[in-house]
């Protein structure tokens, strides 16, 4: 499974196994490059985590957890997860800002595995629970299929959805019995019950509360504020930053804000196509010239 995910995590590999469980990590190092080897455990090794993504409010959470007596051994955002689990158990995801898919294994009484996915499903997570109660999970179907536990039978209903929609809607996948954990959901599995404690549970849903008194100018100002905050949170990195730039409204806005906040040209990247119906290279170049980025183009 680790080898099948090496392209997602080229920087490091970590494996931790017990008598009836195992965790595997392939890491793309962004925060805590030097000391962020996974799986990462709490102080006594009773709780460990493998994690894909980035937690944007990890410093605030770290300060809060240290004030409550938790001891950290690294500067990574990953380690925040095990201590947050010690404080809040399966409710920890509600405290997180970020993009993530993670698995926390609790070796204490009853033994528990918790799977979680970020609010909008930026990071993928697939899993299968077998007839014998065994559970396997991975960030990609290809890694999941390396396990002998994972079924290979096609789900014909999902195949029909794929041909109709161009994708298979969650929680289904193209294989029978293999599921996607939906965005903003957690799944808790307890070994003594040999089955999931409950079905996937939603921990967040978007809310809409229109402010009829807000003027257009107020809304524009608030939108700028929110975009600035969102971009600033995503600029934390110990490696060079870059951005995909299509020339569309969303990527151009993000790149413009990034360039305003950084003192070096942003590295931007664009994928072009020979077909003019899909090619946006000219628009991306306009945005790159406007903001003075270090722009690279590749034709697919």
mmCIF file of N, CA, C and O in Angstrom, residues 85 88-94 96 100 102 112-118 125 127 181-189 196-204:
data_model
loop_
_atom_site.group_PDB
_atom_site.id
_atom_site.type_symbol
_atom_site.label_atom_id
_atom_site.label_comp_id
_atom_site.label_asym_id
_atom_site.label_seq_id
_atom_site.Cartn_x
_atom_site.Cartn_y
_atom_site.Cartn_z
ATOM 1 N N UNK A 85 -7.289 14.713 19.953
ATOM 2 C CA UNK A 85 -8.110 13.514 20.165
ATOM 3 C C UNK A 85 -8.180 13.163 21.653
ATOM 4 O O UNK A 85 -9.240 12.770 22.168
ATOM 5 N N UNK A 88 -10.782 15.719 23.023
ATOM 6 C CA UNK A 88 -12.154 15.782 22.514
ATOM 7 C C UNK A 88 -12.658 14.477 21.908
ATOM 8 O O UNK A 88 -13.827 14.418 21.487
ATOM 9 N N UNK A 89 -11.820 13.449 21.849
ATOM 10 C CA UNK A 89 -12.258 12.187 21.281
ATOM 11 C C UNK A 89 -12.727 12.353 19.846
ATOM 12 O O UNK A 89 -12.110 13.067 19.048
ATOM 13 N N UNK A 90 -13.857 11.729 19.510
ATOM 14 C CA UNK A 90 -14.339 11.747 18.128
ATOM 15 C C UNK A 90 -14.882 13.103 17.703
ATOM 16 O O UNK A 90 -15.251 13.287 16.537
ATOM 17 N N UNK A 91 -14.944 14.068 18.602
ATOM 18 C CA UNK A 91 -15.391 15.419 18.257
ATOM 19 C C UNK A 91 -14.246 16.332 17.825
ATOM 20 O O UNK A 91 -14.459 17.531 17.606
ATOM 21 N N UNK A 92 -13.042 15.800 17.690
ATOM 22 C CA UNK A 92 -11.893 16.670 17.408
ATOM 23 C C UNK A 92 -11.997 17.398 16.081
ATOM 24 O O UNK A 92 -11.524 18.526 15.933
ATOM 25 N N UNK A 93 -12.626 16.769 15.062
ATOM 26 C CA UNK A 93 -12.632 17.363 13.726
ATOM 27 C C UNK A 93 -13.336 18.714 13.703
ATOM 28 O O UNK A 93 -13.006 19.577 12.876
ATOM 29 N N UNK A 94 -14.287 18.920 14.586
ATOM 30 C CA UNK A 94 -15.023 20.181 14.617
ATOM 31 C C UNK A 94 -14.129 21.357 14.994
ATOM 32 O O UNK A 94 -14.495 22.518 14.760
ATOM 33 N N UNK A 96 -11.020 21.801 13.794
ATOM 34 C CA UNK A 96 -9.962 21.932 12.803
ATOM 35 C C UNK A 96 -10.345 22.864 11.666
ATOM 36 O O UNK A 96 -11.469 22.831 11.174
ATOM 37 N N UNK A 100 -7.875 17.873 5.015
ATOM 38 C CA UNK A 100 -7.271 16.727 5.684
ATOM 39 C C UNK A 100 -8.044 15.439 5.442
ATOM 40 O O UNK A 100 -9.248 15.450 5.178
ATOM 41 N N UNK A 102 -7.381 11.802 7.757
ATOM 42 C CA UNK A 102 -6.469 11.191 8.718
ATOM 43 C C UNK A 102 -7.114 9.988 9.386
ATOM 44 O O UNK A 102 -8.334 9.802 9.366
ATOM 45 N N UNK A 112 -9.574 1.494 19.194
ATOM 46 C CA UNK A 112 -10.474 2.246 18.327
ATOM 47 C C UNK A 112 -9.687 2.857 17.180
ATOM 48 O O UNK A 112 -8.558 3.306 17.347
ATOM 49 N N UNK A 113 -10.315 2.871 16.012
ATOM 50 C CA UNK A 113 -9.781 3.562 14.844
ATOM 51 C C UNK A 113 -10.774 4.636 14.440
ATOM 52 O O UNK A 113 -11.980 4.365 14.320
ATOM 53 N N UNK A 114 -10.285 5.851 14.234
ATOM 54 C CA UNK A 114 -11.125 6.955 13.806
ATOM 55 C C UNK A 114 -10.628 7.469 12.464
ATOM 56 O O UNK A 114 -9.452 7.807 12.318
ATOM 57 N N UNK A 115 -11.509 7.516 11.467
ATOM 58 C CA UNK A 115 -11.206 8.092 10.165
ATOM 59 C C UNK A 115 -11.958 9.407 10.029
ATOM 60 O O UNK A 115 -13.122 9.502 10.436
ATOM 61 N N UNK A 116 -11.318 10.416 9.458
ATOM 62 C CA UNK A 116 -11.968 11.723 9.311
ATOM 63 C C UNK A 116 -11.554 12.364 7.999
ATOM 64 O O UNK A 116 -10.430 12.174 7.515
ATOM 65 N N UNK A 117 -12.475 13.162 7.447
ATOM 66 C CA UNK A 117 -12.220 13.869 6.193
ATOM 67 C C UNK A 117 -12.649 15.320 6.346
ATOM 68 O O UNK A 117 -13.606 15.634 7.054
ATOM 69 N N UNK A 118 -11.959 16.222 5.658
ATOM 70 C CA UNK A 118 -12.200 17.657 5.829
ATOM 71 C C UNK A 118 -13.580 18.075 5.327
ATOM 72 O O UNK A 118 -14.295 17.323 4.665
ATOM 73 N N UNK A 125 -10.497 9.829 0.844
ATOM 74 C CA UNK A 125 -10.353 8.721 1.788
ATOM 75 C C UNK A 125 -11.344 7.613 1.410
ATOM 76 O O UNK A 125 -12.551 7.836 1.382
ATOM 77 N N UNK A 127 -12.483 3.369 1.957
ATOM 78 C CA UNK A 127 -12.382 2.305 2.951
ATOM 79 C C UNK A 127 -13.282 1.136 2.577
ATOM 80 O O UNK A 127 -14.211 1.259 1.767
ATOM 81 N N UNK A 181 -15.394 7.953 2.208
ATOM 82 C CA UNK A 181 -15.888 8.680 3.369
ATOM 83 C C UNK A 181 -16.339 10.046 2.874
ATOM 84 O O UNK A 181 -15.551 10.778 2.268
ATOM 85 N N UNK A 182 -17.602 10.424 3.095
ATOM 86 C CA UNK A 182 -18.080 11.711 2.567
ATOM 87 C C UNK A 182 -17.364 12.886 3.217
ATOM 88 O O UNK A 182 -16.827 12.782 4.331
ATOM 89 N N UNK A 183 -17.346 14.036 2.555
ATOM 90 C CA UNK A 183 -16.787 15.238 3.184
ATOM 91 C C UNK A 183 -17.468 15.530 4.512
ATOM 92 O O UNK A 183 -18.660 15.245 4.699
ATOM 93 N N UNK A 184 -16.710 16.104 5.450
ATOM 94 C CA UNK A 184 -17.235 16.514 6.765
ATOM 95 C C UNK A 184 -17.822 15.349 7.540
ATOM 96 O O UNK A 184 -18.775 15.520 8.298
ATOM 97 N N UNK A 185 -17.248 14.160 7.386
ATOM 98 C CA UNK A 185 -17.714 12.979 8.106
ATOM 99 C C UNK A 185 -16.555 12.295 8.835
ATOM 100 O O UNK A 185 -15.391 12.417 8.428
ATOM 101 N N UNK A 186 -16.892 11.592 9.903
ATOM 102 C CA UNK A 186 -15.958 10.722 10.586
ATOM 103 C C UNK A 186 -16.554 9.324 10.642
ATOM 104 O O UNK A 186 -17.778 9.147 10.565
ATOM 105 N N UNK A 187 -15.684 8.346 10.769
ATOM 106 C CA UNK A 187 -16.108 6.959 10.961
ATOM 107 C C UNK A 187 -15.304 6.393 12.120
ATOM 108 O O UNK A 187 -14.075 6.473 12.123
ATOM 109 N N UNK A 188 -15.988 5.846 13.117
ATOM 110 C CA UNK A 188 -15.325 5.258 14.285
ATOM 111 C C UNK A 188 -15.510 3.748 14.243
ATOM 112 O O UNK A 188 -16.632 3.248 14.101
ATOM 113 N N UNK A 189 -14.395 3.029 14.352
ATOM 114 C CA UNK A 189 -14.401 1.567 14.300
ATOM 115 C C UNK A 189 -13.806 1.040 15.606
ATOM 116 O O UNK A 189 -12.711 1.454 16.002
ATOM 117 N N UNK A 196 -17.833 -1.121 12.624
ATOM 118 C CA UNK A 196 -17.929 0.310 12.908
ATOM 119 C C UNK A 196 -18.889 0.571 14.061
ATOM 120 O O UNK A 196 -19.931 -0.080 14.175
ATOM 121 N N UNK A 197 -18.512 1.522 14.913
ATOM 122 C CA UNK A 197 -19.368 1.883 16.041
ATOM 123 C C UNK A 197 -20.701 2.428 15.547
ATOM 124 O O UNK A 197 -21.764 2.112 16.072
ATOM 125 N N UNK A 198 -20.637 3.256 14.524
ATOM 126 C CA UNK A 198 -21.826 3.781 13.855
ATOM 127 C C UNK A 198 -21.472 3.933 12.388
ATOM 128 O O UNK A 198 -20.311 3.767 11.993
ATOM 129 N N UNK A 199 -22.461 4.276 11.570
ATOM 130 C CA UNK A 199 -22.138 4.654 10.206
ATOM 131 C C UNK A 199 -21.405 5.978 10.202
ATOM 132 O O UNK A 199 -21.274 6.637 11.243
ATOM 133 N N UNK A 200 -20.890 6.399 9.058
ATOM 134 C CA UNK A 200 -20.230 7.702 9.009
ATOM 135 C C UNK A 200 -21.125 8.793 9.582
ATOM 136 O O UNK A 200 -22.318 8.862 9.286
ATOM 137 N N UNK A 201 -20.533 9.636 10.428
ATOM 138 C CA UNK A 201 -21.290 10.700 11.098
ATOM 139 C C UNK A 201 -20.818 12.057 10.617
ATOM 140 O O UNK A 201 -19.622 12.338 10.566
ATOM 141 N N UNK A 202 -21.771 12.915 10.257
ATOM 142 C CA UNK A 202 -21.453 14.262 9.791
ATOM 143 C C UNK A 202 -21.130 15.159 10.990
ATOM 144 O O UNK A 202 -21.877 15.175 11.968
ATOM 145 N N UNK A 203 -20.029 15.904 10.919
ATOM 146 C CA UNK A 203 -19.663 16.803 12.015
ATOM 147 C C UNK A 203 -19.810 18.278 11.646
ATOM 148 O O UNK A 203 -19.623 19.149 12.499
ATOM 149 N N UNK A 204 -20.172 18.567 10.398
ATOM 150 C CA UNK A 204 -20.313 19.972 9.972
ATOM 151 C C UNK A 204 -21.182 20.039 8.734
ATOM 152 O O UNK A 204 -21.152 19.141 7.888
#
